[in-house]
Structure formats: structure tokens, C-alpha cells
One Martini backbone bead per residue (centre of mass of N, CA, C, O) as a GRO file, in nm:
protein
  208
    1MET     BB    1  -1.052  -5.045  -0.951
    2ASN     BB    2  -0.858  -4.845  -0.781
    3TRP     BB    3  -0.799  -4.502  -0.665
    4LEU     BB    4  -0.533  -4.485  -0.811
    5GLU     BB    5  -0.623  -4.546  -1.100
    6LEU     BB    6  -0.854  -4.321  -1.102
    7VAL     BB    7  -0.636  -4.098  -1.083
    8GLY     BB    8  -0.470  -4.162  -1.338
    9TRP     BB    9  -0.708  -4.139  -1.545
   10ALA     BB   10  -0.782  -3.842  -1.466
   11GLY     BB   11  -0.538  -3.715  -1.538
   12SER     BB   12  -0.523  -3.786  -1.835
   13ALA     BB   13  -0.813  -3.670  -1.923
   14LEU     BB   14  -0.699  -3.376  -1.838
   15LEU     BB   15  -0.496  -3.374  -2.073
   16VAL     BB   16  -0.681  -3.426  -2.304
   17TRP     BB   17  -0.873  -3.175  -2.227
   18SER     BB   18  -0.670  -2.957  -2.282
   19LEU     BB   19  -0.606  -2.971  -2.580
   20LEU     BB   20  -0.931  -2.886  -2.667
   21GLN     BB   21  -0.837  -2.601  -2.620
   22THR     BB   22  -0.860  -2.287  -2.734
   23ARG     BB   23  -0.747  -2.149  -2.468
   24ILE     BB   24  -0.450  -2.084  -2.359
   25LEU     BB   25  -0.500  -2.047  -2.077
   26ARG     BB   26  -0.670  -2.296  -2.017
   27LEU     BB   27  -0.485  -2.498  -2.104
   28ARG     BB   28  -0.251  -2.467  -1.928
   29ALA     BB   29  -0.384  -2.517  -1.651
   30LEU     BB   30  -0.498  -2.803  -1.716
   31ASN     BB   31  -0.228  -2.934  -1.777
   32LEU     BB   32  -0.087  -2.867  -1.485
   33VAL     BB   33  -0.289  -3.044  -1.339
   34GLY     BB   34  -0.251  -3.317  -1.478
   35CYS     BB   35   0.055  -3.335  -1.418
   36LEU     BB   36   0.027  -3.355  -1.109
   37ILE     BB   37  -0.131  -3.580  -1.088
   38LEU     BB   38   0.092  -3.777  -1.228
   39ILE     BB   39   0.297  -3.750  -1.039
   40GLY     BB   40   0.133  -3.875  -0.788
   41TYR     BB   41   0.095  -4.147  -0.956
   42ASN     BB   42   0.375  -4.225  -1.055
   43ALA     BB   43   0.518  -4.234  -0.771
   44ALA     BB   44   0.319  -4.455  -0.662
   45VAL     BB   45   0.426  -4.665  -0.878
   46GLN     BB   46   0.701  -4.619  -0.999
   47VAL     BB   47   0.729  -4.436  -1.271
   48TRP     BB   48   0.964  -4.231  -1.338
   49PRO     BB   49   0.980  -4.143  -1.643
   50MET     BB   50   0.674  -4.004  -1.583
   51VAL     BB   51   0.767  -3.820  -1.402
   52GLY     BB   52   0.975  -3.654  -1.552
   53LEU     BB   53   0.771  -3.585  -1.785
   54ASN     BB   54   0.604  -3.401  -1.600
   55VAL     BB   55   0.774  -3.224  -1.464
   56VAL     BB   56   0.865  -3.065  -1.737
   57LEU     BB   57   0.560  -2.999  -1.805
   58THR     BB   58   0.537  -2.833  -1.558
   59VAL     BB   59   0.777  -2.610  -1.631
   60ILE     BB   60   0.633  -2.513  -1.882
   61ASN     BB   61   0.363  -2.417  -1.780
   62VAL     BB   62   0.452  -2.224  -1.567
   63TRP     BB   63   0.595  -2.045  -1.757
   64TYR     BB   64   0.372  -1.968  -1.957
   65LEU     BB   65   0.183  -1.852  -1.768
   66ARG     BB   66   0.350  -1.618  -1.659
   67LYS     BB   67   0.368  -1.479  -1.915
   68LEU     BB   68   0.067  -1.446  -1.971
   69LEU     BB   69   0.010  -1.276  -1.699
   70ALA     BB   70   0.214  -1.072  -1.722
   71THR     BB   71   0.117  -0.955  -2.046
   72ARG     BB   72  -0.210  -0.892  -2.032
   73HIS     BB   73  -0.141  -0.558  -1.980
   74ASP     BB   74   0.078  -0.517  -2.216
   75GLU     BB   75   0.166  -0.275  -2.453
   76GLN     BB   76   0.411  -0.418  -2.571
   77THR     BB   77   0.229  -0.667  -2.678
   78TYR     BB   78  -0.006  -0.492  -2.739
   79GLN     BB   79  -0.139  -0.349  -3.047
   80VAL     BB   80  -0.302  -0.058  -3.200
   81VAL     BB   81  -0.461  -0.068  -3.496
   82GLU     BB   82  -0.542   0.122  -3.759
   83VAL     BB   83  -0.813   0.068  -4.003
   84GLY     BB   84  -0.995   0.072  -4.259
   85THR     BB   85  -1.325  -0.018  -4.322
   86GLY     BB   86  -1.251  -0.123  -4.632
   87ASP     BB   87  -1.036  -0.321  -4.549
   88ALA     BB   88  -0.938  -0.657  -4.652
   89PHE     BB   89  -0.851  -0.770  -4.369
   90LEU     BB   90  -1.101  -0.705  -4.222
   91ALA     BB   91  -1.282  -0.868  -4.371
   92HIS     BB   92  -1.156  -1.133  -4.338
   93THR     BB   93  -1.167  -1.139  -4.020
   94LEU     BB   94  -1.501  -1.128  -4.035
   95ARG     BB   95  -1.539  -1.392  -4.198
   96VAL     BB   96  -1.384  -1.610  -4.020
   97HIS     BB   97  -1.545  -1.516  -3.766
   98ALA     BB   98  -1.868  -1.473  -3.810
   99ALA     BB   99  -1.987  -1.697  -3.624
  100ASP     BB  100  -1.854  -1.598  -3.356
  101ILE     BB  101  -1.980  -1.323  -3.356
  102ALA     BB  102  -2.289  -1.405  -3.362
  103ARG     BB  103  -2.291  -1.527  -3.088
  104PHE     BB  104  -2.172  -1.255  -2.928
  105ASN     BB  105  -2.323  -1.061  -3.155
  106PRO     BB  106  -2.625  -1.094  -3.306
  107GLY     BB  107  -2.682  -0.787  -3.414
  108PHE     BB  108  -2.442  -0.756  -3.598
  109HIS     BB  109  -2.351  -0.471  -3.814
  110TRP     BB  110  -2.154  -0.395  -4.136
  111ASP     BB  111  -2.077  -0.057  -4.282
  112PRO     BB  112  -1.821   0.057  -4.451
  113ALA     BB  113  -1.963   0.297  -4.613
  114ALA     BB  114  -2.052   0.448  -4.361
  115GLU     BB  115  -2.007   0.709  -4.172
  116ASP     BB  116  -1.817   0.757  -3.898
  117ARG     BB  117  -1.590   0.523  -3.880
  118SER     BB  118  -1.433   0.265  -3.718
  119ALA     BB  119  -1.101   0.077  -3.710
  120PHE     BB  120  -0.975  -0.185  -3.506
  121LEU     BB  121  -0.661  -0.373  -3.435
  122VAL     BB  122  -0.551  -0.607  -3.220
  123VAL     BB  123  -0.231  -0.717  -3.167
  124ARG     BB  124   0.058  -1.007  -3.139
  125ALA     BB  125   0.255  -0.895  -3.344
  126ASP     BB  126   0.099  -1.080  -3.634
  127GLU     BB  127  -0.167  -1.135  -3.422
  128VAL     BB  128  -0.513  -1.132  -3.415
  129VAL     BB  129  -0.689  -1.047  -3.105
  130GLY     BB  130  -0.871  -0.818  -3.211
  131VAL     BB  131  -1.189  -0.642  -3.261
  132MET     BB  132  -1.303  -0.256  -3.341
  133LEU     BB  133  -1.605  -0.106  -3.400
  134SER     BB  134  -1.743   0.210  -3.485
  135HIS     BB  135  -1.977   0.516  -3.435
  136ALA     BB  136  -2.125   0.788  -3.461
  137GLU     BB  137  -2.292   1.000  -3.226
  138PRO     BB  138  -2.463   1.218  -3.093
  139GLY     BB  139  -2.299   1.399  -2.850
  140GLY     BB  140  -2.004   1.240  -2.833
  141VAL     BB  141  -2.076   0.927  -2.941
  142ALA     BB  142  -1.920   0.612  -2.925
  143GLN     BB  143  -2.027   0.348  -3.081
  144VAL     BB  144  -1.995   0.026  -3.051
  145ASP     BB  145  -2.023  -0.270  -3.266
  146LEU     BB  146  -1.753  -0.401  -3.206
  147ASP     BB  147  -1.618  -0.656  -2.958
  148TYR     BB  148  -1.340  -0.877  -3.043
  149VAL     BB  149  -1.220  -1.203  -2.959
  150THR     BB  150  -1.035  -1.462  -3.001
  151PRO     BB  151  -1.032  -1.761  -2.861
  152PRO     BB  152  -0.709  -1.745  -2.767
  153PHE     BB  153  -0.830  -1.465  -2.609
  154ARG     BB  154  -1.065  -1.494  -2.407
  155ASP     BB  155  -0.908  -1.455  -2.108
  156PHE     BB  156  -0.891  -1.176  -2.212
  157THR     BB  157  -0.849  -0.796  -2.269
  158PRO     BB  158  -0.776  -0.634  -2.563
  159GLY     BB  159  -0.970  -0.384  -2.555
  160GLU     BB  160  -0.841  -0.205  -2.344
  161PHE     BB  161  -0.620  -0.071  -2.544
  162VAL     BB  162  -0.849   0.118  -2.683
  163TYR     BB  163  -0.922   0.259  -2.409
  164ARG     BB  164  -0.654   0.374  -2.301
  165ARG     BB  165  -0.662   0.524  -2.560
  166SER     BB  166  -0.840   0.794  -2.568
  167ARG     BB  167  -0.750   0.950  -2.807
  168LEU     BB  168  -0.881   0.778  -3.023
  169PHE     BB  169  -1.152   0.982  -2.946
  170THR     BB  170  -1.088   1.273  -2.852
  171ASP     BB  171  -0.980   1.342  -3.148
  172ARG     BB  172  -1.286   1.313  -3.247
  173GLY     BB  173  -1.485   1.427  -3.019
  174PHE     BB  174  -1.525   1.234  -2.784
  175ARG     BB  175  -1.691   1.147  -2.455
  176ARG     BB  176  -1.829   0.877  -2.522
  177VAL     BB  177  -1.867   0.526  -2.445
  178VAL     BB  178  -2.037   0.254  -2.585
  179SER     BB  179  -2.162  -0.052  -2.574
  180PRO     BB  180  -2.265  -0.314  -2.735
  181PRO     BB  181  -2.574  -0.444  -2.825
  182GLY     BB  182  -2.608  -0.756  -2.704
  183MET     BB  183  -2.389  -0.839  -2.566
  184ILE     BB  184  -2.199  -1.122  -2.470
  185ALA     BB  185  -2.047  -1.136  -2.209
  186PRO     BB  186  -1.940  -0.858  -2.063
  187TYR     BB  187  -1.616  -0.663  -1.955
  188TYR     BB  188  -1.664  -0.336  -1.867
  189HIS     BB  189  -1.630  -0.353  -1.542
  190ARG     BB  190  -1.294  -0.401  -1.590
  191LEU     BB  191  -1.267  -0.087  -1.733
  192GLY     BB  192  -1.463   0.144  -1.601
  193PHE     BB  193  -1.724   0.091  -1.671
  194ARG     BB  194  -2.096   0.196  -1.644
  195PRO     BB  195  -2.393   0.145  -1.596
  196GLU     BB  196  -2.660   0.201  -1.885
  197GLY     BB  197  -2.920   0.029  -1.889
  198GLY     BB  198  -2.808  -0.186  -2.170
  199ALA     BB  199  -2.515  -0.080  -2.094
  200TYR     BB  200  -2.206   0.077  -2.124
  201VAL     BB  201  -2.007   0.342  -1.987
  202LEU     BB  202  -1.755   0.586  -2.097
  203ASP     BB  203  -1.576   0.856  -1.972
  204LEU     BB  204  -1.406   1.074  -2.066
  205PRO     BB  205  -1.172   1.296  -2.098
  206VAL     BB  206  -1.045   1.617  -2.104
  207PRO     BB  207  -0.870   1.774  -2.311
  208ALA     BB  208  -0.574   1.984  -2.230
   0.00000   0.00000   0.00000
């Protein structure tokens, strides 16, 4: 097997591996790289139908990647919907993703009957991409219990749309938001939170 065949096999393997990804952004990026490698390989061995196929796939991947990156911080694309803490659909979502939630939030426990609880779903059209649950602590502190992102959107930060809408907290009298304790791979440093102790804290603006 010569080096050119190795390149072809590597491109094919990358293409297959990309299809095993659960994260949309990662899937498209790896698929694009695989297609580019296969364009070069098939052009070198002069298999023009495969060159044409991979060129088309490259254009499709570039189009979707551009769209995903352009809308990742778009409030028109992602909406925040407040739901009741005892909402049946919220309970269903937590149940479906229970194992994944436990993986990233090992200490998470949710009591929907407890007082001063809030629940938000972040949605894209009719698809749930994130869940944010919190409760009130003394001193105007909103303690986040869960900030969960579904696997396809894990390369994004849909929770930011909850924190951007500071009135969701300030209208309830909160002045600070504190990240979940023990959360694995937190992303709050990208959202304006500052580290404090073992958590991240966001100081909310004073209402006008």
C-alpha cells in the first residue's frame, strides 16, 4: 500500500467517523475535512465521479457550517421558554437525559415541589436544546441547579440566552447568579461570569 492509498483510506475513515458524532458542529467539520481529503485522493487517481460527489458534499457542509456558526448566538434562533417546575414535559426531558445529566452534574437533585424554584427550556424551533433550573438563596442569589445542553448542541452555549435576559432574574429580585456546584466542564468564563470559590458568579445589573 503506497502513501496515496493511505491518504484515501484516511479520508474514508474520517468520513465514517464524522457520521458517528452526536454533536452537529463537530459532525459537519469532520465531514468537511474528510471530503476535502477524498477530493484530493480521487483527483490524483482520476476517479472523477467521486471527485464530483465530494465537491457537492463539501459545498453542503460549508453551507451548514456557515449557518450554524452564524446563528450560534442569535436570539431569533434560540428562544427561552419558562415552564412550571412540575411541568410534565420538563420531567420527561430530565428523565430522557438522566444518564447524561448525571455525567456532567453528578450532584444534581431536583425537587419540583420545593419553593422558590424556576425552570427554563432553551429551544430551537420545537427542539429542546437546553434546560436551566435554579432556586433562590438568601441575599438575592439565584443558585443554578442545572445548566444542561443536549448532546447535538454541546459545541454551543444555549444557556447564554437565559443569562442574557437578565430580567428573568432581576424581576424576581435577584442580584447574583451562581453556577451549579460540581459541574463538569463549565463554560461560564465565556459568558461574563467570574470565578469565586469553586463556582462562577454573575453580578446582575440593577433595574432602572
